[in-house]
Coordinates of C-alpha atoms in Angstrom, one line a residue:
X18 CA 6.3 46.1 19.2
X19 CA 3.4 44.7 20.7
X20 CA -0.3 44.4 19.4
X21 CA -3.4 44.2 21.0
X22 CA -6.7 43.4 19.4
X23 CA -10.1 43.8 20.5
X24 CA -13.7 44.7 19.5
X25 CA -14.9 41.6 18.6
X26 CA -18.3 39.9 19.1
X27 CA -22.0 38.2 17.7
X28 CA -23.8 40.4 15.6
X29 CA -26.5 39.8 12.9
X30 CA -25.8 40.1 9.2
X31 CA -26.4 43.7 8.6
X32 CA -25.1 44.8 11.6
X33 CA -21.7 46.6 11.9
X34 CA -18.5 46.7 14.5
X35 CA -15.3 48.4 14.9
X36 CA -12.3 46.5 15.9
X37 CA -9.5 48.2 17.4
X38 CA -5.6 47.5 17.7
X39 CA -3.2 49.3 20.0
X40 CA 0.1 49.0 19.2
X41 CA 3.0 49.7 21.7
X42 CA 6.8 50.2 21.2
X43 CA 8.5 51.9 18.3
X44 CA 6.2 53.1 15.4
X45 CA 7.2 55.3 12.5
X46 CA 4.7 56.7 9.4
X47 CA 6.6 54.5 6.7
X48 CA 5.3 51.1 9.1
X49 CA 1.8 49.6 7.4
X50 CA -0.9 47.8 9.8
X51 CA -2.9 45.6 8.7
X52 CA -5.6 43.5 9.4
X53 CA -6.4 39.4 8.0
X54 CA -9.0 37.1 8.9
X55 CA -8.9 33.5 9.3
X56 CA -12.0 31.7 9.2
X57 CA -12.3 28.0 9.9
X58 CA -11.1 25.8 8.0
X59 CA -9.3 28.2 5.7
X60 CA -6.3 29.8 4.6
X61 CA -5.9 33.3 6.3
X62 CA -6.6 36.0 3.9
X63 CA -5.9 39.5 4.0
X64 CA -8.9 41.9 4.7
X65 CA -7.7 45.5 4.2
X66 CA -4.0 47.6 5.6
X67 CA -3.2 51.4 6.1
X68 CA 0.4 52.9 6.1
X69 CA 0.6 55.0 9.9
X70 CA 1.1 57.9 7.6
X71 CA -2.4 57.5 5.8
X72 CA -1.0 57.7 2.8
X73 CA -2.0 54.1 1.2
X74 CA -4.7 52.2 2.3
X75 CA -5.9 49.3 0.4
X76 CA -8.9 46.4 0.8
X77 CA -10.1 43.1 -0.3
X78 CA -12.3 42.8 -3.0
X79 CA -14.4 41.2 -0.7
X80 CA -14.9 44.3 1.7
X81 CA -14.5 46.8 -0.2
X82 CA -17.4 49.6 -0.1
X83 CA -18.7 48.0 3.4
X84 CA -15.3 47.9 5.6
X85 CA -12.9 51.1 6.7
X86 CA -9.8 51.3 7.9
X87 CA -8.0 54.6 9.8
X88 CA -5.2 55.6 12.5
X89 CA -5.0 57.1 15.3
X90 CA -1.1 57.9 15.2
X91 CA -1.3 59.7 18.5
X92 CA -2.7 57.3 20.1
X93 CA -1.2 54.1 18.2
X94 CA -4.7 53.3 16.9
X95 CA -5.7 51.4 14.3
X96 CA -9.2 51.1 13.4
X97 CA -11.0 48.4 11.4
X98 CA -15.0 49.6 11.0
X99 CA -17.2 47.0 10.0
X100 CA -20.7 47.7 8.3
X101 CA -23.2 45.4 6.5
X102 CA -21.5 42.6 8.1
X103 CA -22.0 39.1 6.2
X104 CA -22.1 35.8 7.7
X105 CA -19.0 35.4 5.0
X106 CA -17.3 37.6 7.7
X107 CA -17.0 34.9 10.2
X108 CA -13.7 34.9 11.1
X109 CA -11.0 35.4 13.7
X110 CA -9.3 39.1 12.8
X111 CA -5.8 39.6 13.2
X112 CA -4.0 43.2 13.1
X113 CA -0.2 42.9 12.2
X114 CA 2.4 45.4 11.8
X115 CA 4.8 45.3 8.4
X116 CA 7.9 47.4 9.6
X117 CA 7.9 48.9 5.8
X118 CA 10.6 51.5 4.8
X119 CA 8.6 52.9 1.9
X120 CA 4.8 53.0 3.4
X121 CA 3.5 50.7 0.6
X122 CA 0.9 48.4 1.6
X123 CA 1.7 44.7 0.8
X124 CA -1.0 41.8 1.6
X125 CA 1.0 38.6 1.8
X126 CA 0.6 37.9 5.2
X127 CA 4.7 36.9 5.0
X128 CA 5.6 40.8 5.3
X129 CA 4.0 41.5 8.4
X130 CA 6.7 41.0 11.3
X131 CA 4.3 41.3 14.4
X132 CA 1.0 39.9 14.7
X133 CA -1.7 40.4 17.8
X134 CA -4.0 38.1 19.3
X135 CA -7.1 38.0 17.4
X136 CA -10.4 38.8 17.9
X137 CA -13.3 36.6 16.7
X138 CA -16.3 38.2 14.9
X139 CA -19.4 36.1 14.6
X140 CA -21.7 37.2 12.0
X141 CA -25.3 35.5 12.7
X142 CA -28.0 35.1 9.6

């Protein structure tokens, strides 16, 4: 399995993006994406994850209300929309992949067995 992030970029606090990850290879609805962000200087921390079948999704306190997570499982799309973005949000986002048997998000960064690039998000004041 391979994953490729994208949709990052500079925007002002209040602003909103969606950052996309395309996964390639094997997939089934019991696997969980997920997405973490490390900012500088700090621990990586988990931001929110979805099992492909929709059936658990799950976020950080921290974006709770403001961020939204979905698939595309036709496409091998997973979607991280971003609105009333903080400077907080500064980070480098990661998707990973947790090949799950029982579709239950986890979000220790340990479970997840494939990881993509990153994409930095800038969040200006």
């Amino acid at each position: 399995v391979q994953l490729q992030a994208s949709g990052g970029g500079l925007v002002q606090a209040g602003g909103s993006l969606r950052l996309s990850c395309a996964a390639s290879g094997r997939t089934s609805s019991t696997y969980v994406m997920g997405w973490f962000r490390q900012a500088p200087g700090k621990e990586r921390e988990f931001v929110a994850a979805i099992s492909w079948s929709g059936g658990s999704i799950y976020y950080a306190d921290s974006v709770k209300g403001r961020f939204t997570i979905s698939t595309d499982n036709a496409k091998k799309m997973v979607y991280l929309q971003m609105n009333s973005l903080k400077p907080e949000d500064t980070a480098v986002y990661y998707c990973a992949l947790d090949r799950s048997w029982y579709g239950v998000v986890v979000t220790g960064g340990s479970s997840y067995d494939y990881w993509g690039q990153g994409t930095q998000v800038t969040v200006s004041s």
